[in-house]
N, CA and C of each residue as an Amber inpcrd file, in Angstrom:
protein
   516
  79.5690000 114.6470000 113.6170000  79.5500000 115.9540000 114.2820000
  79.0310000 117.0180000 113.4120000  79.3060000 116.8120000 111.9980000
  78.9100000 118.0120000 111.3410000  77.2350000 118.2470000 111.2460000
  76.3970000 117.4370000 111.9740000  74.9650000 117.8660000 111.9810000
  74.8530000 118.7710000 113.4570000  75.9120000 118.3290000 114.2390000
  75.5150000 118.9550000 115.7960000  75.8690000 120.1400000 115.5170000
  76.8090000 120.4600000 114.9070000  77.4800000 122.1110000 114.3140000
  76.7140000 122.8860000 113.4080000  76.0490000 122.2380000 112.6490000
  74.7600000 122.7960000 112.0420000  73.6070000 123.2320000 112.6210000
  73.4890000 122.5300000 113.4840000  72.2430000 122.8620000 114.3040000
  72.5750000 124.1080000 115.6420000  73.6400000 123.8390000 115.7270000
  74.2070000 125.1610000 116.9120000  74.3470000 126.4720000 115.8960000
  74.5550000 126.3470000 114.7440000  74.8790000 127.7190000 113.8120000
  73.6250000 127.9150000 113.1170000  72.1900000 127.2700000 113.1170000
  71.1620000 128.1020000 112.6520000  70.4490000 129.0610000 113.6020000
  70.6280000 129.1080000 114.6790000  69.9130000 130.5060000 115.3520000
  70.9450000 131.1570000 115.0340000  72.2230000 131.2420000 115.0350000
  73.0970000 132.5030000 114.2570000  72.7980000 132.9420000 113.1510000
  72.1890000 132.1050000 112.2660000  71.8580000 132.9030000 110.8600000
  70.3810000 133.9000000 111.1100000  69.9860000 134.3000000 111.9970000
  68.7290000 135.1420000 112.1150000  69.5050000 136.6860000 111.7440000
  68.6690000 137.0020000 111.0920000  68.9810000 138.6570000 110.5430000
  68.9520000 139.6790000 112.0740000  69.9190000 140.2520000 112.3800000
  70.2330000 140.7710000 113.7850000  70.3340000 142.1990000 113.3280000
  70.0150000 143.2250000 114.0850000  70.6260000 144.7300000 113.6930000
  69.2130000 145.5910000 113.3000000  68.2470000 144.7890000 112.6100000
  67.0520000 145.7470000 112.0030000  66.2360000 146.3670000 113.1930000
  65.8000000 145.1460000 113.7750000  64.9430000 145.2940000 115.0410000
  65.4890000 146.0300000 115.9880000  67.0130000 145.9470000 116.0500000
  67.3800000 147.1290000 117.0460000  67.7310000 148.2310000 116.5510000
  67.7640000 148.6230000 115.4770000  67.6270000 149.7550000 114.6490000
  66.6610000 150.7130000 114.9360000  65.3260000 149.5510000 114.6530000
  63.7940000 150.4800000 114.8640000  63.5860000 150.5910000 116.2210000
  64.1070000 149.8720000 117.2920000  63.7490000 150.3410000 118.5460000
  64.5190000 151.2950000 119.0070000  65.4380000 151.8160000 118.5210000
  66.5220000 152.8920000 118.7630000  65.7880000 154.1190000 118.1820000
  65.3110000 153.8890000 116.8860000  64.4750000 155.0030000 116.4590000
  63.5420000 155.5590000 117.0170000  62.6320000 154.4710000 117.6000000
  61.2490000 154.8530000 118.5970000  61.9070000 155.3270000 119.6600000
  62.8160000 154.8910000 120.5530000  63.3570000 155.6610000 121.7720000
  63.7090000 157.1820000 121.4290000  64.5170000 157.2090000 120.0700000
  64.6920000 158.4830000 119.8750000  63.7930000 159.8040000 119.6040000
  62.6480000 159.0030000 118.8000000  61.4150000 159.8750000 118.3680000
  60.7750000 160.1270000 119.5930000  60.4440000 159.1480000 120.7920000
  59.8890000 159.4010000 121.7160000  60.4170000 160.7610000 122.6620000
  61.9440000 160.9160000 122.5920000  62.7790000 161.6420000 123.6620000
  62.9240000 163.0620000 122.6090000  62.6470000 163.0560000 121.3130000
  62.7630000 163.8590000 120.6100000  64.1250000 164.3830000 119.9340000
  64.7810000 163.2380000 119.8640000  66.1830000 163.3870000 119.7310000
  66.6540000 163.2520000 117.9690000  67.8240000 163.6590000 117.9520000
  68.0770000 163.3580000 116.2940000  68.3340000 161.7660000 116.1760000
  67.7750000 161.4710000 114.8290000  68.0640000 160.1190000 114.3000000
  67.9810000 159.8410000 112.9650000  68.6730000 158.5190000 112.4700000
  68.7420000 158.5230000 111.0070000  67.9090000 157.1420000 110.7530000
  66.6990000 157.2380000 109.9400000  65.7160000 156.2380000 109.5140000
  66.4340000 155.1880000 108.9520000  65.7220000 154.1810000 108.6520000
  66.3950000 152.6490000 108.2300000  66.5460000 153.0000000 106.5650000
  66.0200000 153.8170000 106.2840000  66.2330000 154.4770000 104.4330000
  67.0390000 155.5350000 104.4840000  67.5410000 155.7870000 105.7570000
  69.0250000 156.9280000 105.5370000  68.4710000 158.4160000 105.5030000
  67.1760000 158.9980000 106.1090000  67.2160000 159.9690000 106.1000000
  67.0160000 160.5120000 107.7260000  67.8020000 162.0060000 107.7350000
  68.0230000 162.2750000 108.7790000  66.8440000 163.3300000 109.3870000
  66.5410000 163.0680000 110.6040000  65.2750000 163.2140000 111.5940000
  66.2990000 164.4120000 112.1970000  66.0210000 165.8270000 112.3060000
  66.4250000 166.6840000 113.1490000  66.1470000 166.3950000 114.6180000
  66.2440000 166.9340000 115.5790000  66.2010000 167.1800000 116.8430000
  65.2510000 167.9990000 117.1240000  64.2620000 167.7440000 118.2000000
  62.7220000 168.7250000 118.2840000  63.4060000 169.8990000 119.2180000
  63.3090000 170.9170000 118.7320000  63.7710000 172.4880000 119.0080000
  62.1980000 173.3690000 119.1580000  62.7190000 174.4300000 119.7140000
  61.6380000 175.4050000 119.5130000  61.6540000 176.1730000 118.2090000
  60.3530000 176.6890000 117.9580000  60.3180000 177.0650000 116.5600000
  60.4980000 178.5040000 116.4510000  60.0640000 179.4160000 115.4470000
  60.1240000 180.7210000 115.2840000  59.3760000 181.7890000 116.5210000
  60.0660000 182.6330000 116.5700000  59.0140000 183.6120000 117.6520000
  57.8500000 184.1830000 117.1480000  57.2240000 184.3750000 118.2580000
  55.5640000 184.4750000 117.8600000  55.9150000 185.9180000 117.5050000
  54.6260000 186.7790000 116.6950000  54.5400000 188.0840000 116.1600000
  53.5470000 188.8550000 117.1890000  52.9160000 188.2200000 118.2040000
  51.7870000 188.9280000 118.8680000  52.4560000 189.9900000 119.7510000
  51.4890000 190.7360000 120.2290000  51.6690000 191.7380000 120.7860000
  52.3520000 191.8090000 122.0190000  51.9520000 190.4960000 122.6280000
  52.7710000 190.4490000 123.9660000  54.0190000 189.9410000 123.8620000
  54.2890000 189.3790000 122.7930000  55.8070000 188.8390000 122.3320000
  55.9810000 187.6400000 123.5750000  55.3200000 186.7000000 123.2360000
  54.9950000 185.5550000 124.4840000  56.6420000 184.9990000 124.3850000
  57.3270000 184.4560000 123.3700000  58.0440000 183.5250000 123.1470000
  59.4590000 184.4940000 123.8000000  59.4940000 185.7200000 123.7950000
  60.8850000 186.4990000 124.0580000  60.6280000 186.7220000 125.6800000
  59.8090000 186.4640000 126.1860000  59.6740000 186.4370000 127.9550000
  60.3070000 185.2290000 128.3770000  60.6110000 184.2100000 127.6090000
  61.5150000 183.2280000 128.2150000  62.8830000 183.0700000 127.5690000
  63.7020000 182.5400000 128.3520000  65.4960000 182.0070000 128.0430000
  65.1830000 181.2650000 127.1720000  66.4590000 180.9540000 126.3260000
  66.7840000 179.9470000 125.6790000  66.8110000 178.6250000 126.4100000
  67.6930000 178.6780000 127.8800000  67.4730000 177.4530000 128.5810000
  65.9890000 177.2270000 128.9230000  65.1980000 178.2870000 129.5160000
  63.7890000 177.8910000 129.9340000  62.9960000 177.1110000 128.5770000
  63.3490000 177.3870000 127.5570000  62.6840000 176.9890000 126.0650000
  62.9700000 175.5160000 126.0600000  64.4830000 175.2790000 125.8760000
  64.8680000 173.8370000 125.8550000  64.0860000 173.0800000 127.2220000
  64.2720000 173.9070000 128.3180000  63.6900000 172.9260000 129.3280000
  62.0830000 172.6210000 128.8960000  61.3830000 173.4240000 128.5270000
  60.0340000 173.2070000 128.2430000  60.1150000 171.9950000 126.9500000
  60.8890000 172.0030000 125.7750000  60.8360000 170.8480000 124.7620000
  61.2440000 169.9680000 125.8430000  62.2300000 169.5730000 126.4010000
  62.4290000 168.4560000 127.1670000  61.6530000 168.0170000 128.2840000
  60.8760000 168.5620000 128.5340000  59.6190000 168.3460000 129.3810000
  58.4330000 167.4920000 128.6270000  58.3380000 168.1300000 127.5110000
  57.4680000 167.5750000 126.5510000  57.9500000 166.0920000 126.0250000
  59.2390000 166.1980000 125.4560000  59.5950000 164.9850000 124.6770000
  60.8070000 164.4800000 125.9800000  60.3940000 163.7450000 127.0050000
  61.0710000 163.2260000 128.0710000  61.2970000 161.8330000 127.8720000
  60.6800000 161.0010000 126.6340000  60.5370000 159.6430000 126.6460000
  59.3580000 159.0100000 126.9860000  58.4910000 159.7590000 127.2260000
  57.2180000 159.3060000 127.6610000  56.4180000 159.1300000 126.6260000
  55.6310000 157.9660000 126.7770000  54.5100000 157.4240000 125.6900000
  53.7230000 158.7800000 124.9490000  53.2150000 158.7030000 123.9740000
  52.3010000 159.4570000 123.0420000  51.0680000 160.0570000 123.8180000
  50.3800000 158.7550000 124.8320000  49.5900000 159.0370000 125.5150000
  49.5480000 160.1850000 126.5650000  50.6420000 160.0020000 127.5120000
  50.8050000 160.7680000 128.4410000  51.2630000 162.1260000 127.7450000
  52.0870000 162.2890000 126.6830000  52.5440000 163.3930000 126.2500000
  51.2740000 164.1120000 125.8710000  50.1350000 163.5140000 125.0700000
  49.0630000 164.2960000 124.7470000  48.3960000 164.9340000 125.8120000
  48.4690000 163.9970000 127.2510000  47.5160000 164.4290000 128.1390000
  48.2170000 165.2630000 128.8260000  49.4200000 165.5810000 128.9780000
  50.2520000 166.9370000 129.7000000  49.8960000 168.0780000 128.7320000
  49.9830000 167.9590000 127.0430000  49.9020000 169.1180000 126.4830000
  48.4190000 169.6240000 126.4890000  47.1900000 168.8670000 126.5550000
  45.9430000 168.7870000 126.5940000  45.6220000 169.8260000 128.3450000
  46.3140000 169.3650000 129.2990000  46.7500000 170.1860000 130.3480000
  47.0920000 171.5400000 130.4550000  47.4330000 171.6980000 129.4130000
  48.1560000 173.0980000 129.3030000  47.0350000 174.2010000 128.4070000
  46.1560000 173.4830000 127.7450000  44.9530000 174.1380000 127.0840000
  43.8610000 174.4450000 127.7570000  43.1880000 175.5570000 127.9790000
  42.0460000 175.6670000 128.5860000  41.0030000 176.0550000 127.4760000
  39.6490000 175.4980000 127.6860000  38.3260000 175.7040000 126.7260000
  37.5430000 176.4530000 127.2830000  37.1780000 177.5610000 126.4980000
  36.0870000 178.9610000 127.0460000  35.1450000 178.7740000 126.1370000
  34.2180000 179.5120000 126.7170000  32.8700000 179.4220000 125.7370000
  33.2400000 180.5580000 124.8290000  32.7790000 180.6730000 123.5040000
  32.8860000 181.8620000 122.8770000  31.8860000 182.7740000 123.2680000
  32.7050000 184.2990000 123.2100000  31.9630000 185.3870000 123.7080000
  31.0710000 185.9570000 123.2140000  31.7150000 185.8750000 121.5120000
  30.7490000 186.8150000 120.9070000  30.7130000 186.1380000 119.3240000
  29.4400000 185.7520000 119.0240000  29.3060000 185.1020000 117.7480000
  28.7870000 186.2030000 116.7030000  29.9730000 186.1690000 115.6370000
  29.7300000 187.3470000 114.4930000  29.4630000 186.2460000 113.3860000
  28.0420000 186.6590000 112.6760000  27.8250000 185.8190000 111.6900000
  28.2070000 186.3870000 110.2660000  28.9980000 185.6290000 109.6180000
  29.4100000 186.4480000 108.3560000  28.3450000 186.0090000 107.2480000
  28.1470000 184.8920000 107.0340000  26.8330000 184.2840000 106.3850000
  26.2820000 183.2440000 107.1090000  24.7130000 183.3100000 106.7330000
  23.9300000 182.7250000 107.3540000  24.0450000 181.0600000 107.4260000
  24.8740000 180.6900000 106.3540000  24.8360000 179.2900000 106.2890000
  26.3500000 178.9360000 107.0140000  26.8700000 179.9540000 107.8760000
  28.3240000 179.6660000 108.3090000  28.1250000 178.9710000 109.4130000
  29.1310000 178.1600000 109.7400000  29.0570000 177.1910000 111.3260000
  29.4290000 178.1230000 112.0030000  28.8630000 178.0560000 113.5070000
  29.2930000 178.8450000 114.6480000  30.4810000 178.1130000 115.5030000
  31.6270000 178.6700000 115.7610000  32.3310000 177.8890000 116.7330000
  31.8320000 177.7660000 118.1070000  32.0840000 176.7640000 118.6150000
  31.4680000 176.3160000 119.9810000  32.3840000 176.6880000 121.0810000
  33.6820000 176.8470000 120.7890000  34.7750000 177.0520000 121.6900000
  35.9160000 177.8000000 121.1800000  36.4760000 178.8600000 122.1870000
  37.7760000 179.0650000 121.8070000  38.6950000 178.5060000 123.2180000
  40.0950000 178.9450000 122.9590000  40.9230000 178.0080000 123.9150000
  42.2560000 179.3220000 123.9020000  42.5790000 179.1200000 125.3300000
  43.5580000 179.5570000 125.5980000  44.8470000 178.7830000 126.0410000
  45.7330000 179.0640000 125.5910000  47.2590000 178.1360000 125.8470000
  48.1030000 178.7500000 126.8080000  48.3810000 177.9040000 127.4790000
  49.6680000 177.8860000 128.6240000  50.8220000 177.0440000 128.4420000
  51.8820000 177.5900000 129.0990000  53.1140000 176.7300000 129.3560000
  53.9020000 177.0160000 130.6700000  54.6420000 175.8050000 131.2520000
  54.9500000 175.8040000 132.7660000  56.3040000 175.8270000 132.3890000
  56.8080000 176.7570000 133.5460000  58.1980000 176.9720000 133.7320000
  58.6150000 177.2040000 135.1880000  59.3010000 176.3350000 135.3690000
  59.8560000 176.4900000 136.8830000  58.4500000 176.2600000 137.7680000
  57.4280000 175.4800000 137.6500000  56.2730000 175.2550000 138.3650000
  55.5690000 176.2520000 138.2030000  55.5780000 177.4410000 137.3170000
  54.6660000 178.5810000 137.2400000  53.8690000 178.3780000 135.9610000
  52.5620000 178.8370000 135.6490000  51.8110000 178.7060000 134.5520000
  52.0150000 180.1750000 133.9430000  52.0880000 180.2690000 132.6610000
  52.1110000 181.2600000 132.0160000  51.0190000 181.3810000 130.6380000
  50.3600000 182.2240000 130.4300000  49.5140000 182.1940000 129.3090000
  50.2230000 182.7050000 127.9770000  50.3780000 182.0010000 126.8770000
  51.0090000 182.3100000 125.8100000  49.7880000 182.1550000 124.4250000
  50.3980000 182.5110000 123.3010000  49.5390000 182.5860000 122.3390000
  49.5530000 181.2620000 121.4000000  48.6460000 181.0080000 120.7200000
  48.8060000 179.8290000 119.7600000  50.0500000 179.7320000 119.3960000
  50.5200000 180.5990000 118.6390000  52.0880000 180.4650000 117.7800000
  52.6720000 180.2690000 118.8150000  53.0670000 180.9180000 120.0520000
  53.9410000 180.8130000 120.9490000  53.8820000 179.1630000 121.6580000
  52.7410000 178.7420000 121.5670000  52.4570000 177.6920000 122.2290000
  53.1120000 176.1440000 121.2920000  52.6730000 176.5230000 120.2460000
  53.3550000 175.6250000 118.9750000  54.7910000 175.7590000 119.0160000
  55.1540000 176.8010000 119.2070000  56.8750000 176.8990000 118.9090000
  57.8110000 176.3830000 120.1330000  56.7740000 177.1290000 121.5130000
  57.6390000 176.1770000 122.8920000  57.9440000 175.0000000 122.9060000
  56.4020000 174.3780000 122.4060000  56.2920000 172.7280000 122.7560000
  56.6300000 172.0560000 121.6040000  57.2800000 172.4030000 120.2130000
  57.6210000 171.8890000 119.6180000  56.7540000 170.5920000 118.7190000
  55.6460000 171.5050000 118.6520000  54.1860000 170.6570000 118.0590000
  53.9810000 171.2550000 116.8350000  53.0770000 170.8230000 116.0910000
  52.6300000 171.0090000 114.5240000  51.0090000 171.6080000 114.9400000
  50.4770000 172.5500000 114.2440000  49.3020000 172.8340000 114.2120000
  48.3330000 172.0920000 114.1500000  48.5400000 170.7200000 113.1570000
  47.6130000 169.4370000 113.3140000  47.5130000 168.8550000 114.5110000
  48.6100000 168.8820000 115.3870000  48.6340000 168.2980000 116.9270000
  47.8240000 168.8980000 117.5950000  47.7530000 170.0880000 117.5960000
  47.1420000 171.0420000 118.5650000  45.7720000 171.0980000 118.2010000
  45.2810000 171.2960000 116.6450000  43.8230000 170.5240000 116.2910000
  43.4150000 169.2350000 117.0670000  43.8260000 168.6310000 116.8110000
  43.5490000 167.0880000 117.1080000  43.4490000 167.1930000 118.6810000
  44.0810000 168.0040000 119.7030000  43.9540000 167.8100000 121.0840000
  42.9600000 168.8110000 121.3210000  42.6930000 170.0280000 120.8450000
  41.6730000 170.5150000 121.1750000  40.1960000 170.1930000 120.4250000
  40.2890000 169.1220000 119.6460000  38.9830000 168.4070000 119.5040000
  38.5620000 167.5380000 120.1700000  39.7560000 167.0240000 120.9730000
  39.5860000 165.7160000 121.9790000  39.0530000 166.5390000 123.0600000
  39.7830000 167.6650000 123.4100000  39.1270000 168.3900000 124.8460000
  37.8180000 168.9010000 124.5810000  37.2520000 169.1550000 123.3320000
  35.9890000 169.6890000 123.2560000  34.7420000 168.4750000 123.5200000
  35.4300000 167.4900000 122.8250000  34.4600000 166.2140000 122.9170000
  34.5460000 165.5980000 124.6930000  35.4250000 166.0800000 125.2120000
  35.4210000 165.5730000 126.7180000  36.3380000 164.4370000 126.6330000
  37.1270000 163.7110000 125.6950000  37.5530000 162.5910000 125.9590000
  39.0290000 162.3190000 126.2370000  39.7560000 161.2810000 126.4920000
  40.9210000 161.0830000 126.5840000  41.4780000 161.0570000 125.5470000
  42.9800000 161.5300000 125.3230000  43.4410000 161.2860000 124.0190000
  44.0690000 159.4070000 124.1550000  43.9640000 159.1330000 122.9480000
  44.5050000 157.6660000 122.8220000  45.0990000 157.6240000 121.5130000
  46.3170000 157.0300000 121.5170000  47.2020000 156.7810000 120.5650000
  46.3390000 155.7230000 119.5930000  46.1090000 156.2110000 118.2470000
  45.6090000 155.3540000 117.4280000  46.2540000 154.7640000 116.1980000
  47.4120000 155.2510000 116.2330000  48.6090000 154.8350000 115.5030000
  48.5230000 153.3630000 115.2090000  48.1730000 152.9800000 113.9960000
  48.4990000 151.0480000 113.5270000  47.3630000 150.5660000 113.8730000
  46.1920000 151.3390000 114.3190000  44.8490000 150.6830000 114.5410000
  43.8010000 151.1390000 113.5110000  43.3580000 150.1550000 113.0600000
  42.1300000 150.3940000 112.2280000  41.4100000 149.4370000 111.9080000
  39.9930000 149.4730000 111.2710000  38.7860000 148.6080000 111.4010000
  38.8580000 148.2520000 110.2190000  39.4700000 148.3230000 108.9100000
  39.3970000 147.5890000 107.7410000  40.4560000 146.6540000 107.3380000
  40.6380000 145.8480000 108.4670000  41.2930000 144.6760000 108.2570000
  40.5380000 143.7820000 107.1210000  41.3270000 142.6590000 106.3000000
  41.1340000 141.9890000 105.4730000  40.2080000 141.0790000 106.2630000
  38.8220000 140.7030000 105.9750000  38.0500000 139.4810000 106.7720000
  37.6910000 138.2320000 105.8380000  37.7520000 137.3330000 106.3580000
  37.7480000 136.0520000 105.7320000  35.8750000 135.5240000 105.8740000
  35.3390000 135.6540000 104.9480000  33.9090000 135.2770000 104.9180000
  33.5230000 133.7960000 105.3670000  32.2550000 133.9820000 106.3890000
  32.0810000 132.9520000 107.0040000  31.6580000 131.7150000 106.5670000
  31.2340000 131.6370000 105.1350000  30.9210000 130.6220000 104.6180000
  32.2270000 129.7470000 103.9060000  33.3200000 130.0930000 103.8210000
  34.5100000 129.4480000 103.5660000  34.7130000 128.4040000 104.3410000
């Protein structure tokens, strides 16, 4: 009887809770909510950033409720590819109107961008700093999205994917 009881207990010896904590963190990260990492670091909830300093005062045109609604639209738990597609849809690519050559060896920009935000089904043009602030994204994210937009590609989540895996030689 002791052997039968040992067999029943062996599945209960599995380590539980770690995978659950990781999946909870993943869901919280997708929704932009506050969570604590497995190492104990507190990650703050996604909120709007500072006000823009432009002459149009883009961020002051929206109420706090509208700003929170914009952030919740971006971080509604959708996957990263869908979120990037939504954010790219709010960026318009334009040709550069005037090329100013600073030096003969300088690289000319091929595109300029206009940034928009959607509030209550209406599209409003905002400055870059307001776009970053209202959508709670970093400048690095927008740079990646604009380069994808310039190339005409679809955004793809490449996290965890790389080509430099350890390879086994064919001779072995």
